[in-house]
Each structure stands twice: as C-alpha cells, then as structure tokens.
C-alpha cells in the first residue's frame, strides 16, 4: 500500500525477510540481478553500473519486510544492508517484529543505517508470515531443521562435517536426476578418500552410524542392491545449510 501511494515514482526492490529459506546469496542476487539484468557479475562491473544508474535515474528504495527475520539475524547479512545504506541513492525502508531487534546492530552499523524510527503498529495478524512457517514445519524443513543441522555440526569432528557436506553437495547436484535414490556407498567412499576424509571403509561406516544416530541421514538399498545414503531434508533448506557452512 505504501509503495503504491508514496513510492510509485521510484524504483523499489522488495525483500521479504520472513521467508525461511532466505540467504545472503539470494538477497544479493536479487539486488544485483535488478541492476545488471543477470546473475553473472563482477564487483567492478556492478560498481560501474551503480555509478551510471544513479547518474540518470531516481533513487532506489529497498523495502525490507521483517529485517529481524530468523534467517537475517547474522553478521554478514546485516553488514550488507548497512553497507548498502552508505551508497548515495539507495535507501532502505524496513520493518521489525521483535522488540529487541535493535540489538542486531552495533554502533558502526547504526551509524551507517542511520534509521529514522516510526511506530507503525498495525495490529494485523501474522497470517502471511506464519503460513510460510507452518508449511515448513509440515515439510520438515526451514528454520527449525536448519537450526538443528547447525547445532549437530558443532558437535562433529572436522572430518565428519566434511563427509556430511560432501553428501549434501552431491545430493543437491544430483537430485534433479529422475529417480534419485541417494549416493551409493562405494561412490561416497571413493569421494571421501579423494578428499582425505577417511582412510578405510570401516571408518566411513562408523561415521555413517553417527549420522544415523543424529537422524541426519537415511540408508536404503538401490535398484541394483547397493546401499545408498540420502539426507532427508528439503532441498532449499539443505542448500541454505551448505551455503552457511561454506561461509564459515
């Protein structure tokens, strides 16, 4: 409503922070794709585009619903938002839901964001936000599963984390194939040997038992009778998890 009434003459980018699968990469691609018209870009090309854009276009407004959303409460994403605010011509209009949301920003971020605060309480229900949350719970994905995965990873050894991430990346790349049943144990062992994560099959099997105990994986026999390993997590959540692990 505000966008239609007050910002109809300006360029607006809308980011819904309550989406459970939202990541820094997806937010960055949304903004960069808007400016460059494509997802393949370089920092220099983006900078040149920004200079040219603001030389001949009106200011750009980023409308950020729920900047304190669960998936946005990390240092890198909030740093990105604060840095965007330092670019002349880019403005962020954001909403918060949690009373302690300002704790996300230290003194430096607050000075960059330079918020002007308004109490715009609507007393409307959270029907849209909770509709995404409920669907995620039913599908065993989203914030809760992501939080559980992250917590379990902290209790594993570096090699164990490497094995699980290897399985995750393989599944994300291969699951688009028709009839994907999981990564076959012999293939997994070969990949783990090449990555220096295990030195014998018993070592790998011991690690898979630990994954099973944590309910991270499921195993089943493939059509050819070979044991296959699959991670029973929705693809978007698994992709978000892998991205977060790569950033650490």
mmCIF file of C-alpha atoms in Angstrom:
data_model
loop_
_atom_site.group_PDB
_atom_site.id
_atom_site.type_symbol
_atom_site.label_atom_id
_atom_site.label_comp_id
_atom_site.label_asym_id
_atom_site.label_seq_id
_atom_site.Cartn_x
_atom_site.Cartn_y
_atom_site.Cartn_z
ATOM 1 C CA UNK A 1 0.000 0.000 0.000
ATOM 2 C CA UNK A 2 2.743 2.482 0.975
ATOM 3 C CA UNK A 3 4.713 1.529 -2.115
ATOM 4 C CA UNK A 4 1.742 2.293 -4.365
ATOM 5 C CA UNK A 5 0.755 5.521 -2.655
ATOM 6 C CA UNK A 6 4.108 7.126 -1.834
ATOM 7 C CA UNK A 7 6.797 5.448 -3.951
ATOM 8 C CA UNK A 8 5.061 4.928 -7.277
ATOM 9 C CA UNK A 9 7.528 7.309 -8.960
ATOM 10 C CA UNK A 10 10.581 5.494 -7.599
ATOM 11 C CA UNK A 11 12.284 2.185 -8.289
ATOM 12 C CA UNK A 12 11.596 -0.317 -5.494
ATOM 13 C CA UNK A 13 13.072 -3.706 -4.619
ATOM 14 C CA UNK A 14 11.019 -5.789 -2.177
ATOM 15 C CA UNK A 15 12.712 -8.328 0.123
ATOM 16 C CA UNK A 16 10.567 -10.488 2.408
ATOM 17 C CA UNK A 17 12.716 -11.278 5.429
ATOM 18 C CA UNK A 18 10.254 -13.793 6.840
ATOM 19 C CA UNK A 19 10.943 -16.330 4.068
ATOM 20 C CA UNK A 20 12.504 -19.318 5.884
ATOM 21 C CA UNK A 21 14.952 -20.098 3.064
ATOM 22 C CA UNK A 22 16.245 -16.540 2.576
ATOM 23 C CA UNK A 23 20.046 -16.265 2.444
ATOM 24 C CA UNK A 24 22.663 -13.593 1.838
ATOM 25 C CA UNK A 25 23.269 -15.065 -1.611
ATOM 26 C CA UNK A 26 19.607 -14.909 -2.592
ATOM 27 C CA UNK A 27 19.291 -11.307 -1.366
ATOM 28 C CA UNK A 28 22.489 -10.290 -3.186
ATOM 29 C CA UNK A 29 21.399 -11.980 -6.417
ATOM 30 C CA UNK A 30 18.039 -10.224 -6.222
ATOM 31 C CA UNK A 31 19.673 -6.803 -5.920
ATOM 32 C CA UNK A 32 22.487 -7.429 -8.408
ATOM 33 C CA UNK A 33 20.169 -9.021 -10.951
ATOM 34 C CA UNK A 34 17.969 -5.941 -10.714
ATOM 35 C CA UNK A 35 20.869 -3.610 -11.538
ATOM 36 C CA UNK A 36 22.741 -5.797 -14.030
ATOM 37 C CA UNK A 37 19.846 -7.725 -15.526
ATOM 38 C CA UNK A 38 21.654 -11.027 -14.941
ATOM 39 C CA UNK A 39 23.188 -13.114 -12.174
ATOM 40 C CA UNK A 40 26.731 -13.359 -13.570
ATOM 41 C CA UNK A 41 28.523 -10.218 -12.474
ATOM 42 C CA UNK A 42 31.798 -8.872 -11.150
ATOM 43 C CA UNK A 43 32.364 -6.302 -8.441
ATOM 44 C CA UNK A 44 33.894 -3.831 -10.912
ATOM 45 C CA UNK A 45 31.023 -4.193 -13.349
ATOM 46 C CA UNK A 46 28.492 -3.710 -10.570
ATOM 47 C CA UNK A 47 30.276 -0.565 -9.359
ATOM 48 C CA UNK A 48 30.260 0.899 -12.872
ATOM 49 C CA UNK A 49 26.578 0.120 -13.201
ATOM 50 C CA UNK A 50 25.762 1.790 -9.891
ATOM 51 C CA UNK A 51 27.579 4.960 -10.920
ATOM 52 C CA UNK A 52 25.793 5.048 -14.259
ATOM 53 C CA UNK A 53 22.430 4.168 -12.757
ATOM 54 C CA UNK A 54 22.321 6.948 -10.184
ATOM 55 C CA UNK A 55 23.618 9.473 -12.703
ATOM 56 C CA UNK A 56 20.459 9.164 -14.784
ATOM 57 C CA UNK A 57 17.836 7.536 -12.544
ATOM 58 C CA UNK A 58 15.945 8.453 -9.381
ATOM 59 C CA UNK A 59 16.804 6.961 -6.032
ATOM 60 C CA UNK A 60 16.207 3.260 -5.355
ATOM 61 C CA UNK A 61 14.250 2.078 -2.324
ATOM 62 C CA UNK A 62 14.744 -1.388 -0.823
ATOM 63 C CA UNK A 63 11.566 -2.341 1.031
ATOM 64 C CA UNK A 64 12.602 -4.931 3.589
ATOM 65 C CA UNK A 65 9.772 -6.701 5.368
ATOM 66 C CA UNK A 66 10.994 -8.110 8.694
ATOM 67 C CA UNK A 67 14.687 -7.158 8.747
ATOM 68 C CA UNK A 68 14.926 -9.115 12.011
ATOM 69 C CA UNK A 69 13.655 -12.325 10.391
ATOM 70 C CA UNK A 70 15.249 -15.513 11.680
ATOM 71 C CA UNK A 71 17.332 -16.054 8.536
ATOM 72 C CA UNK A 72 18.579 -12.448 8.559
ATOM 73 C CA UNK A 73 19.981 -12.415 12.093
ATOM 74 C CA UNK A 74 23.608 -12.918 11.169
ATOM 75 C CA UNK A 75 26.555 -10.586 10.880
ATOM 76 C CA UNK A 76 27.189 -10.840 7.134
ATOM 77 C CA UNK A 77 23.643 -10.073 6.028
ATOM 78 C CA UNK A 78 23.277 -7.130 8.404
ATOM 79 C CA UNK A 79 26.685 -5.836 7.271
ATOM 80 C CA UNK A 80 25.457 -5.971 3.677
ATOM 81 C CA UNK A 81 22.360 -3.935 4.498
ATOM 82 C CA UNK A 82 24.373 -1.336 6.411
ATOM 83 C CA UNK A 83 26.902 -1.003 3.569
ATOM 84 C CA UNK A 84 24.115 -0.570 1.020
ATOM 85 C CA UNK A 85 22.854 2.366 3.059
ATOM 86 C CA UNK A 86 26.187 4.143 2.613
ATOM 87 C CA UNK A 87 25.646 4.310 -1.175
ATOM 88 C CA UNK A 88 24.110 7.613 -2.124
ATOM 89 C CA UNK A 89 20.833 6.928 -3.883
ATOM 90 C CA UNK A 90 19.998 3.660 -2.090
ATOM 91 C CA UNK A 91 17.511 3.826 0.781
ATOM 92 C CA UNK A 92 16.165 1.014 2.969
ATOM 93 C CA UNK A 93 12.690 1.089 4.482
ATOM 94 C CA UNK A 94 12.426 -1.825 6.893
ATOM 95 C CA UNK A 95 10.019 -3.273 9.417
ATOM 96 C CA UNK A 96 10.842 -5.144 12.613
ATOM 97 C CA UNK A 97 8.718 -7.572 14.608
ATOM 98 C CA UNK A 98 10.820 -8.288 17.682
ATOM 99 C CA UNK A 99 11.140 -5.713 20.447
ATOM 100 C CA UNK A 100 14.873 -6.468 20.780
ATOM 101 C CA UNK A 101 15.630 -6.207 17.052
ATOM 102 C CA UNK A 102 17.917 -3.136 17.539
ATOM 103 C CA UNK A 103 20.383 -5.441 19.309
ATOM 104 C CA UNK A 104 21.314 -6.734 15.839
ATOM 105 C CA UNK A 105 23.262 -3.544 15.153
ATOM 106 C CA UNK A 106 26.364 -2.248 16.880
ATOM 107 C CA UNK A 107 27.432 1.396 16.896
ATOM 108 C CA UNK A 108 29.061 1.207 13.453
ATOM 109 C CA UNK A 109 26.061 -0.403 11.799
ATOM 110 C CA UNK A 110 23.681 2.044 13.444
ATOM 111 C CA UNK A 111 25.682 4.987 12.119
ATOM 112 C CA UNK A 112 25.641 3.526 8.594
ATOM 113 C CA UNK A 113 21.974 2.570 8.643
ATOM 114 C CA UNK A 114 21.046 5.951 10.126
ATOM 115 C CA UNK A 115 17.498 4.848 10.902
ATOM 116 C CA UNK A 116 14.587 7.214 11.312
ATOM 117 C CA UNK A 117 12.205 5.374 13.627
ATOM 118 C CA UNK A 118 8.401 5.323 13.384
ATOM 119 C CA UNK A 119 5.887 3.304 15.373
ATOM 120 C CA UNK A 120 3.675 1.843 12.635
ATOM 121 C CA UNK A 121 1.927 -0.876 14.598
ATOM 122 C CA UNK A 122 -0.951 -2.232 12.501
ATOM 123 C CA UNK A 123 -2.385 -4.840 14.928
ATOM 124 C CA UNK A 124 -2.915 -7.093 11.926
ATOM 125 C CA UNK A 125 -2.426 -10.842 12.233
ATOM 126 C CA UNK A 126 0.763 -12.563 11.100
ATOM 127 C CA UNK A 127 -1.185 -14.750 8.688
ATOM 128 C CA UNK A 128 1.272 -14.357 5.800
ATOM 129 C CA UNK A 129 4.401 -14.899 7.903
ATOM 130 C CA UNK A 130 3.029 -17.883 9.811
ATOM 131 C CA UNK A 131 1.695 -19.505 6.649
ATOM 132 C CA UNK A 132 5.278 -19.987 5.472
ATOM 133 C CA UNK A 133 6.383 -21.195 8.889
ATOM 134 C CA UNK A 134 3.605 -23.764 9.139
ATOM 135 C CA UNK A 135 4.246 -25.179 5.691
ATOM 136 C CA UNK A 136 7.906 -25.542 6.545
ATOM 137 C CA UNK A 137 7.136 -27.415 9.747
ATOM 138 C CA UNK A 138 4.923 -29.835 7.886
ATOM 139 C CA UNK A 139 7.630 -30.486 5.302
ATOM 140 C CA UNK A 140 10.329 -30.902 7.974
ATOM 141 C CA UNK A 141 12.359 -28.048 6.553
ATOM 142 C CA UNK A 142 13.138 -24.419 7.179
ATOM 143 C CA UNK A 143 14.398 -22.634 10.231
ATOM 144 C CA UNK A 144 13.913 -25.408 12.795
ATOM 145 C CA UNK A 145 15.649 -28.083 10.729
ATOM 146 C CA UNK A 146 18.371 -25.627 9.704
ATOM 147 C CA UNK A 147 18.979 -24.762 13.346
ATOM 148 C CA UNK A 148 19.146 -28.454 14.257
ATOM 149 C CA UNK A 149 21.640 -29.194 11.478
ATOM 150 C CA UNK A 150 23.861 -26.310 12.541
ATOM 151 C CA UNK A 151 23.753 -27.426 16.171
ATOM 152 C CA UNK A 152 24.694 -31.027 15.332
ATOM 153 C CA UNK A 153 27.548 -29.905 13.066
ATOM 154 C CA UNK A 154 29.192 -28.164 16.011
ATOM 155 C CA UNK A 155 29.421 -31.488 17.857
ATOM 156 C CA UNK A 156 31.105 -33.346 14.974
ATOM 157 C CA UNK A 157 34.782 -33.636 14.103
ATOM 158 C CA UNK A 158 36.111 -31.656 11.107
ATOM 159 C CA UNK A 159 36.298 -34.833 9.000
ATOM 160 C CA UNK A 160 32.747 -35.798 9.938
ATOM 161 C CA UNK A 161 31.499 -32.343 8.945
ATOM 162 C CA UNK A 162 33.377 -32.679 5.683
ATOM 163 C CA UNK A 163 31.701 -36.017 4.931
ATOM 164 C CA UNK A 164 28.226 -34.662 5.619
ATOM 165 C CA UNK A 165 28.799 -31.553 3.496
ATOM 166 C CA UNK A 166 30.150 -33.767 0.707
ATOM 167 C CA UNK A 167 26.953 -35.852 0.803
ATOM 168 C CA UNK A 168 24.873 -32.658 0.885
ATOM 169 C CA UNK A 169 26.549 -31.121 -2.162
ATOM 170 C CA UNK A 170 26.314 -34.361 -4.121
ATOM 171 C CA UNK A 171 22.607 -34.633 -3.313
ATOM 172 C CA UNK A 172 21.896 -31.036 -4.354
ATOM 173 C CA UNK A 173 23.702 -31.556 -7.659
ATOM 174 C CA UNK A 174 22.251 -34.982 -8.461
ATOM 175 C CA UNK A 175 18.734 -34.841 -7.041
ATOM 176 C CA UNK A 176 17.372 -33.281 -10.214
ATOM 177 C CA UNK A 177 18.051 -36.608 -11.913
ATOM 178 C CA UNK A 178 14.990 -38.769 -12.383
ATOM 179 C CA UNK A 179 14.668 -41.461 -9.727
ATOM 180 C CA UNK A 180 17.481 -40.186 -7.488
ATOM 181 C CA UNK A 181 17.924 -42.674 -4.635
ATOM 182 C CA UNK A 182 20.946 -41.253 -2.862
ATOM 183 C CA UNK A 183 24.695 -41.562 -3.195
ATOM 184 C CA UNK A 184 25.908 -45.166 -3.423
ATOM 185 C CA UNK A 185 28.239 -46.210 -0.610
ATOM 186 C CA UNK A 186 31.129 -47.158 -2.957
ATOM 187 C CA UNK A 187 30.897 -43.757 -4.668
ATOM 188 C CA UNK A 188 30.795 -41.972 -1.318
ATOM 189 C CA UNK A 189 33.821 -43.903 -0.070
ATOM 190 C CA UNK A 190 35.788 -43.017 -3.208
ATOM 191 C CA UNK A 191 34.937 -39.319 -2.895
ATOM 192 C CA UNK A 192 35.828 -39.297 0.813
ATOM 193 C CA UNK A 193 39.162 -40.992 0.097
ATOM 194 C CA UNK A 194 39.943 -38.432 -2.594
ATOM 195 C CA UNK A 195 39.134 -35.631 -0.126
ATOM 196 C CA UNK A 196 41.293 -37.287 2.592
ATOM 197 C CA UNK A 197 38.303 -37.549 4.932
ATOM 198 C CA UNK A 198 38.595 -41.308 5.613
ATOM 199 C CA UNK A 199 41.228 -43.982 5.086
ATOM 200 C CA UNK A 200 39.068 -47.129 5.178
ATOM 201 C CA UNK A 201 35.509 -48.340 4.651
ATOM 202 C CA UNK A 202 35.014 -49.237 8.357
ATOM 203 C CA UNK A 203 35.905 -45.650 9.286
ATOM 204 C CA UNK A 204 33.282 -44.310 6.885
ATOM 205 C CA UNK A 205 30.650 -46.772 8.109
ATOM 206 C CA UNK A 206 31.338 -45.739 11.701
ATOM 207 C CA UNK A 207 30.747 -42.134 10.721
ATOM 208 C CA UNK A 208 27.514 -43.008 8.914
ATOM 209 C CA UNK A 209 26.265 -44.740 12.066
ATOM 210 C CA UNK A 210 26.849 -41.489 13.964
ATOM 211 C CA UNK A 211 24.901 -39.595 11.304
ATOM 212 C CA UNK A 212 22.056 -42.088 11.688
ATOM 213 C CA UNK A 213 22.086 -41.648 15.467
ATOM 214 C CA UNK A 214 21.669 -37.902 14.938
ATOM 215 C CA UNK A 215 18.912 -38.642 12.378
ATOM 216 C CA UNK A 216 20.862 -36.777 9.710
ATOM 217 C CA UNK A 217 20.710 -39.476 7.027
ATOM 218 C CA UNK A 218 18.727 -42.474 5.869
ATOM 219 C CA UNK A 219 20.084 -45.534 4.090
ATOM 220 C CA UNK A 220 18.309 -47.867 1.706
ATOM 221 C CA UNK A 221 19.060 -50.412 -0.983
ATOM 222 C CA UNK A 222 19.114 -49.129 -4.546
ATOM 223 C CA UNK A 223 17.653 -50.930 -7.534
ATOM 224 C CA UNK A 224 20.971 -52.708 -8.026
ATOM 225 C CA UNK A 225 21.132 -53.776 -4.375
ATOM 226 C CA UNK A 226 23.848 -51.263 -3.447
ATOM 227 C CA UNK A 227 23.453 -49.321 -0.202
ATOM 228 C CA UNK A 228 22.540 -45.670 -0.844
ATOM 229 C CA UNK A 229 22.709 -42.711 1.539
ATOM 230 C CA UNK A 230 20.241 -39.833 1.393
ATOM 231 C CA UNK A 231 19.707 -36.743 3.553
ATOM 232 C CA UNK A 232 16.004 -36.431 4.351
ATOM 233 C CA UNK A 233 15.878 -32.628 4.245
ATOM 234 C CA UNK A 234 14.061 -30.360 1.798
ATOM 235 C CA UNK A 235 16.352 -29.056 -0.966
ATOM 236 C CA UNK A 236 16.030 -25.336 -0.163
ATOM 237 C CA UNK A 237 16.921 -25.919 3.478
ATOM 238 C CA UNK A 238 19.860 -28.140 2.559
ATOM 239 C CA UNK A 239 21.135 -25.527 0.091
ATOM 240 C CA UNK A 240 20.895 -22.838 2.773
ATOM 241 C CA UNK A 241 22.808 -25.058 5.201
ATOM 242 C CA UNK A 242 25.603 -25.727 2.689
ATOM 243 C CA UNK A 243 25.894 -22.018 1.908
ATOM 244 C CA UNK A 244 26.174 -21.147 5.590
ATOM 245 C CA UNK A 245 28.847 -23.799 6.130
ATOM 246 C CA UNK A 246 30.856 -22.526 3.149
ATOM 247 C CA UNK A 247 30.784 -19.007 4.597
ATOM 248 C CA UNK A 248 32.277 -20.131 7.903
#
